[in-house]
Amino acid sequence: MKILITGGAGYIGSHTCVELLNAGYEIIVVDNLLNSKAESLNRVRQITGKDFKFHQIDLLERAALDTVFFENSIDAVIHFAGLKAVGESVSLPLWYYHNNITGTLRLCEVMKKYGVKKLVFSSSATVYGVPNTVPISEDFSLGATNPYGRTKQMIEEILRDLNVSDHEWSVALLRYFNPIGAHKSGQIGEDPNNIPSNLLPYIAQVAVGKVNELKVFGNDYPTKDGTGVRDYIHVVDLAIGHLKALEKVLGFKGVDAYNLGTGKGYSVLEMIHTFETVSGRKIPYQIVERRPGDIGICFANPLKAKQELGWVAIRGVEEMCKDSWRWQANNPNGYENTKIFTNVK
Ligand code: NAD
Ligand code: UD1
């Protein structure tokens, strides 16, 4: 079974490549390396002991993508490729709409041409916008609040329309909550280009001494300690979720959305303290104003994924923080100038 993985060199994509290879799938990766390094794929080869094809292609280049489909008999696609920074999407909306939406349109056009109608798509919990209650179920109303989130919401609609036009299409829309952590080997992980805006990579950079202190965005939310609560999910659990979703789209027809989260919420302070415990490093922090656009509390109801995909997240926050720390300590500069520190277990 041959699976095309768009955006496979990125954070979640590279972890999913490992799980697919370990499960015996043949994979082909396309990525323009806009937000990733080819080194991540070398590490995937090292971890799995398996080789695969990589094409440095932009999804917007239809002819190049067409050639990949022409030369390979592809059975299904897992589509990670996209831009994902919320703040950047507010400043550069046209780029985000063009890259994420036109990129998906090109991909679907080529898939249609070659009769490949099975797709797993990276959506996001961000499509729910500001939920009225928690936990969040898939049937909650959608209302993304920024251009990035709107690209995900629009793509979900496009894929539903595609299935209405042709019932042979089979699509899983995976709404991720907050992916963190890294592969146990410490060889692949999240490698943000600049100063990270998400909590865990920021904490990890404070721990390794690249940044002095963390700013905690508000402690006056109606949560256990006043700081924001999120549903953090281990990236390896998330990757396994893709395997389950792939099995589903290969065996059934239709379009369905699934929350991929743990169903548990942790506050910013709880995450800081857990990270301090597992790393043995102090994380200096300062409470500052709320971040504009932030919500107080967000966590999933993951029951549908359990019932329909047979998937449950099993890794807890300690393991997530431990694995993030191992990756960060082994690779303080991400995939560049890597130095392996053997004292981090
Ligand atoms: P990432 O940036 O690490 O990976 C995305 C990959 O897509 C990158 O390697 C990038 O180079 C590639 N890419 C972008 N545009 C492309 C194009 N036009 N053609 C070819 N390749 C292109 O991000 P990630 O964290 O691994 O996220 C993967 C997907 O999951 C994204 O679609 C993202 O929006 C979604 N998602 C991520 C999170 C998260 O917190 N990481 C949460 C929810 C949803
Ligand atoms: C962000 C994105 C969301 C995306 C999600 C997962 C925004 C507005 N939303 O959400 O679209 O789906 O990441 O990638 O960016 N925090 C701090 N200090 C920091 C960073 C974060 O206190 O330096 C707090 C936040 O206020 C929040 C929690 O940590 O309470 C998690 O933040 P973050 O990792 O950015 O994720 P989300 O806010 O869920």
XYZ file of C-alpha atoms and ligand atoms in Angstrom:
428
model
C 0.000 0.000 0.000
C 1.552 3.294 -1.162
C 0.737 6.460 0.774
C 1.642 9.992 -0.323
C 2.435 12.291 2.580
C 2.342 16.029 1.890
C 4.259 18.098 4.440
C 5.937 14.904 5.634
C 9.184 16.640 6.599
C 7.374 18.756 9.214
C 6.781 18.136 12.896
C 3.667 15.942 12.825
C 4.388 14.595 9.339
C 7.803 13.185 10.261
C 6.383 11.370 13.300
C 3.593 9.962 11.143
C 6.147 8.757 8.563
C 7.800 6.705 11.334
C 4.517 5.087 12.379
C 3.495 4.323 8.783
C 6.869 2.777 7.932
C 6.818 0.719 11.130
C 3.327 -0.491 10.211
C 4.612 -1.696 6.833
C 3.253 1.016 4.518
C 5.309 2.293 1.609
C 5.484 6.099 1.727
C 6.344 8.947 -0.634
C 6.938 12.366 0.886
C 6.401 15.713 -0.836
C 7.355 18.912 0.950
C 8.704 22.277 -0.202
C 10.806 22.539 3.008
C 9.417 26.003 3.670
C 9.090 25.211 7.363
C 11.203 22.081 7.718
C 14.533 20.454 6.888
C 15.268 17.365 4.801
C 17.360 16.189 7.776
C 14.113 15.248 9.564
C 13.540 12.637 6.845
C 17.090 11.287 7.207
C 16.310 10.813 10.883
C 13.073 9.005 9.984
C 15.191 6.636 7.859
C 17.606 6.121 10.774
C 14.832 5.436 13.285
C 12.958 2.969 11.065
C 15.835 1.488 9.068
C 13.642 1.964 5.981
C 14.077 4.098 2.884
C 11.475 6.043 0.885
C 11.227 8.654 -1.860
C 11.234 12.362 -1.086
C 10.291 15.055 -3.640
C 11.005 18.671 -2.792
C 7.865 20.034 -4.410
C 5.490 22.891 -3.727
C 1.859 21.761 -3.860
C 1.168 24.859 -5.913
C 3.311 23.408 -8.755
C 0.684 21.206 -10.316
C 2.913 19.729 -13.046
C 5.478 18.485 -10.529
C 2.767 16.974 -8.373
C 1.194 15.362 -11.424
C 4.503 13.655 -12.206
C 4.620 12.129 -8.723
C 1.159 10.621 -9.237
C 2.020 9.529 -12.790
C 5.179 7.725 -11.678
C 3.703 6.059 -8.593
C 0.595 4.064 -8.022
C -0.670 5.941 -4.964
C -3.471 4.452 -2.864
C -4.185 7.296 -0.427
C -2.906 10.687 0.721
C -2.222 12.150 4.158
C -2.221 15.921 3.733
C -0.196 17.861 6.314
C 1.287 20.550 4.045
C 0.221 24.025 5.086
C 1.211 27.167 6.890
C 0.212 27.145 10.565
C 1.170 30.318 12.456
C -1.928 32.161 13.670
C -0.254 35.582 14.127
C 1.449 35.393 10.748
C -1.876 34.509 9.099
C -3.371 37.738 10.450
C -0.551 39.804 8.863
C -0.320 37.767 5.641
C -3.832 36.433 4.959
C -3.468 36.214 1.169
C -0.394 34.026 1.497
C -2.201 31.747 3.954
C -5.357 31.451 1.834
C -3.338 30.850 -1.311
C -0.897 28.331 0.143
C -3.348 26.336 2.228
C -6.469 26.466 0.079
C -5.015 26.599 -3.438
C -2.448 23.984 -2.389
C -5.289 21.676 -1.302
C -7.260 22.368 -4.496
C -4.257 21.456 -6.646
C -3.733 18.294 -4.640
C -7.387 17.258 -4.985
C -7.408 18.014 -8.714
C -4.418 15.754 -9.276
C -5.856 13.067 -6.973
C -9.102 13.187 -8.974
C -7.217 12.900 -12.265
C -5.490 9.724 -11.071
C -8.579 8.294 -9.350
C -7.067 8.550 -5.846
C -10.017 9.415 -3.591
C -8.848 8.549 -0.105
C -7.594 11.402 2.022
C -6.661 12.131 5.621
C -6.562 15.884 6.265
C -4.859 17.881 9.051
C -7.540 20.127 10.411
C -7.368 21.779 13.820
C -9.373 22.366 16.984
C -9.026 26.009 16.029
C -12.081 25.519 13.724
C -14.287 25.554 16.852
C -13.298 29.163 17.611
C -14.516 30.115 21.091
C -16.529 27.122 22.376
C -19.533 27.723 24.626
C -18.746 24.695 26.758
C -16.104 21.999 27.193
C -15.369 19.231 26.390
C -15.691 20.006 22.691
C -17.492 17.464 20.479
C -17.340 17.253 16.698
C -20.932 18.467 16.317
C -20.191 21.819 18.015
C -20.671 24.853 15.773
C -17.586 26.021 13.892
C -16.300 29.594 13.924
C -12.586 30.031 13.383
C -11.423 33.453 14.520
C -8.354 34.047 12.333
C -7.264 33.475 8.695
C -5.279 30.328 9.553
C -8.294 28.761 11.246
C -10.556 29.856 8.417
C -8.337 28.068 5.874
C -8.911 24.848 7.852
C -12.653 25.445 8.089
C -12.907 26.246 4.359
C -10.868 23.197 3.368
C -13.164 21.015 5.478
C -16.117 22.422 3.489
C -14.346 21.911 0.164
C -13.674 18.272 1.017
C -17.305 17.742 2.058
C -18.452 19.259 -1.263
C -16.104 16.947 -3.121
C -17.745 13.951 -1.484
C -21.227 15.290 -2.299
C -20.183 15.535 -5.973
C -18.684 12.050 -5.980
C -19.481 9.583 -3.182
C -16.357 7.588 -3.975
C -14.323 10.152 -2.002
C -13.427 9.050 1.484
C -12.035 11.708 3.807
C -11.076 11.948 7.474
C -10.871 15.485 8.861
C -8.613 15.274 11.901
C -9.058 18.128 14.353
C -5.903 18.157 16.446
C -5.827 19.721 19.879
C -2.336 20.763 21.143
C 0.382 18.443 19.815
C 3.605 18.406 21.860
C 6.370 15.909 22.689
C 8.732 14.103 20.369
C 9.799 10.636 19.300
C 11.387 8.576 22.119
C 14.679 8.365 20.220
C 15.182 12.143 20.637
C 16.022 12.251 16.922
C 12.924 14.006 15.588
C 10.844 16.745 17.175
C 9.442 20.221 16.733
C 11.960 22.643 15.218
C 10.399 26.102 15.089
C 12.059 28.536 12.685
C 12.108 31.535 15.004
C 11.169 32.207 18.618
C 8.232 29.837 19.112
C 4.772 31.183 19.876
C 3.353 27.918 21.253
C 3.804 27.081 24.914
C 5.802 23.846 24.945
C 8.533 24.746 22.445
C 8.902 28.048 24.313
C 9.273 26.311 27.691
C 11.805 23.919 26.141
C 13.866 26.842 24.834
C 13.858 28.482 28.283
C 14.973 25.163 29.802
C 17.874 24.844 27.380
C 18.924 28.465 28.023
C 18.101 29.932 24.603
C 15.460 32.272 26.051
C 15.575 33.851 29.537
C 12.034 33.494 30.773
C 8.525 32.500 29.817
C 5.711 35.023 29.741
C 2.514 33.469 31.086
C -0.380 35.097 29.245
C -2.860 35.877 32.001
C -3.740 34.314 35.364
C -7.302 35.582 35.624
C -9.129 32.946 33.560
C -11.879 30.938 35.264
C -9.612 27.868 35.521
C -8.037 25.915 38.411
C -5.103 28.352 38.835
C -6.226 31.193 36.572
C -3.940 30.266 33.653
C -5.105 28.906 30.287
C -6.065 25.233 30.062
C -5.399 23.096 26.962
C -5.627 19.503 25.801
C -1.985 18.577 25.152
C -1.521 15.460 23.060
C 1.679 13.492 22.466
C 2.736 13.769 18.824
C 3.282 9.989 18.653
C -0.310 9.358 19.804
C -1.384 11.850 17.149
C 0.691 10.061 14.499
C -0.936 6.754 15.455
C -4.308 8.507 15.075
C -3.391 9.058 11.406
C -2.757 5.362 10.979
C -6.209 4.592 12.378
C -7.823 7.273 10.199
C -6.018 5.874 7.170
C -7.420 2.399 7.879
C -10.861 3.999 8.127
C -10.688 5.883 4.797
C -9.264 2.829 3.051
C -12.247 0.737 4.179
C -15.194 3.168 4.100
C -16.585 6.009 1.987
C -17.792 9.380 3.243
C -16.447 12.401 5.132
C -16.099 12.504 8.885
C -14.433 14.820 11.387
C -12.614 13.452 14.434
C -11.182 15.207 17.467
C -7.691 13.995 18.262
C -7.127 14.978 21.874
C -6.825 13.292 25.256
C -9.992 14.720 26.809
C -7.939 16.165 29.701
C -6.975 19.794 30.257
C -3.773 21.108 31.874
C -2.995 24.688 32.866
C 0.085 26.665 31.861
C 1.432 26.473 35.432
C 0.886 22.706 35.557
C 2.842 22.343 32.316
C 5.689 24.515 33.645
C 5.920 22.474 36.847
C 5.789 19.145 35.004
C 8.544 20.296 32.671
C 10.672 21.447 35.639
C 10.262 18.048 37.284
C 11.219 15.977 34.244
C 14.083 18.227 33.116
C 15.504 19.192 36.494
C 15.712 22.745 35.125
C 14.082 25.858 36.569
C 11.689 27.631 34.182
C 11.638 31.303 35.217
C 8.333 32.918 34.297
C 6.443 36.154 34.625
C 2.669 36.651 34.539
C 1.720 39.209 31.872
C -1.478 40.353 30.160
C -3.728 37.862 28.360
C -2.737 37.184 24.733
C -5.325 38.788 22.435
C -7.582 36.165 20.875
C -6.783 33.493 23.488
C -9.500 31.380 25.051
C -9.421 30.302 28.700
C -10.154 26.610 28.432
C -10.191 24.121 25.591
C -10.241 20.334 25.648
C -11.671 17.591 23.501
C -14.341 15.016 23.797
C -12.353 12.256 22.029
C -15.109 9.597 22.195
C -15.918 9.561 18.472
C -12.321 8.717 17.540
C -12.397 5.914 20.117
C -15.677 4.471 18.869
C -15.174 4.887 15.120
C -11.393 4.726 14.666
C -10.490 2.565 17.638
C -8.010 5.220 18.725
C -7.208 6.533 22.206
C -4.313 8.755 23.294
C -2.318 6.848 25.905
C 0.694 9.043 26.707
C 0.422 11.421 29.666
C 1.813 14.944 30.144
C 4.927 13.748 32.003
C 5.904 11.609 29.038
C 5.120 14.480 26.662
C 7.358 16.880 28.608
C 10.105 14.274 29.034
C 10.183 13.541 25.312
C 10.093 17.253 24.387
C 13.016 17.809 26.749
C 15.054 14.901 25.356
C 14.613 16.253 21.816
C 15.428 19.851 22.832
C 18.453 18.907 24.944
C 19.869 16.623 22.237
C 19.183 19.155 19.494
C 19.422 22.667 20.975
C 19.547 24.097 17.454
C 16.948 21.768 16.026
C 18.124 19.959 12.908
C 21.056 22.344 12.437
C 24.485 21.876 14.021
C 23.185 19.038 16.118
C 25.226 17.992 19.100
C 24.168 14.854 20.955
C 24.248 15.120 24.759
C 24.380 11.594 26.073
C 23.503 12.495 29.686
C 19.814 13.094 28.852
C 17.959 9.815 29.256
P 5.008 21.954 10.057
O 5.142 23.357 9.604
O 6.088 21.382 10.870
O 4.725 20.995 8.811
C 4.048 21.437 7.658
C 4.910 21.083 6.457
O 4.245 21.496 5.262
C 6.258 21.792 6.483
O 7.286 20.820 6.343
C 6.224 22.732 5.281
O 7.482 22.906 4.697
C 5.227 22.042 4.367
N 4.503 22.922 3.442
C 3.816 24.062 3.719
N 3.279 24.556 2.591
C 3.617 23.718 1.570
C 3.351 23.690 0.172
N 2.647 24.640 -0.428
N 3.856 22.668 -0.549
C 4.587 21.698 0.024
N 4.873 21.667 1.339
C 4.389 22.670 2.106
O 3.605 21.863 10.855
P 3.033 20.691 11.742
O 2.988 21.172 13.130
O 3.695 19.414 11.430
O 1.534 20.691 11.210
C 1.115 19.831 10.170
C -0.313 20.182 9.810
O -1.132 20.078 10.964
C -0.506 21.609 9.288
O -1.468 21.587 8.256
C -1.035 22.344 10.497
O -1.840 23.440 10.134
C -1.850 21.277 11.184
N -1.994 21.498 12.631
C -0.883 21.648 13.399
C -1.019 21.883 14.766
C 0.184 22.081 15.656
O 0.022 22.564 16.768
N 1.387 21.719 15.242
C -2.306 21.950 15.344
C -3.402 21.762 14.523
C -3.248 21.533 13.160
C -2.472 28.019 19.376
C -3.200 28.628 18.198
C -4.192 27.628 17.647
C -3.512 26.308 17.301
C -2.817 25.779 18.566
C -2.056 24.502 18.331
C -3.234 31.012 18.765
C -4.091 32.185 19.118
N -3.874 29.832 18.631
O -3.426 27.819 20.348
O -4.798 28.145 16.481
O -4.463 25.363 16.858
O -1.885 26.775 19.012
O -0.984 24.746 17.483
O -2.049 31.145 18.591
N 0.993 30.527 26.600
C 1.694 31.302 27.490
N 2.916 31.785 27.104
C 3.460 31.540 25.873
C 2.726 30.736 24.968
C 1.493 30.262 25.362
O 1.228 31.551 28.603
O 4.560 32.032 25.578
C -0.309 29.966 27.010
C -1.485 30.399 26.158
O -2.054 31.573 26.640
C -2.413 29.172 26.274
C -1.456 27.989 26.429
O -0.208 28.556 26.858
O -3.179 29.270 27.442
C -1.210 27.226 25.128
O -0.819 28.154 24.120
P -0.380 27.687 22.652
O 0.649 26.620 22.746
O -0.039 28.903 21.868
O -1.687 26.976 22.047
P -3.178 27.548 21.862
O -3.373 28.815 22.582
O -4.099 26.437 22.202
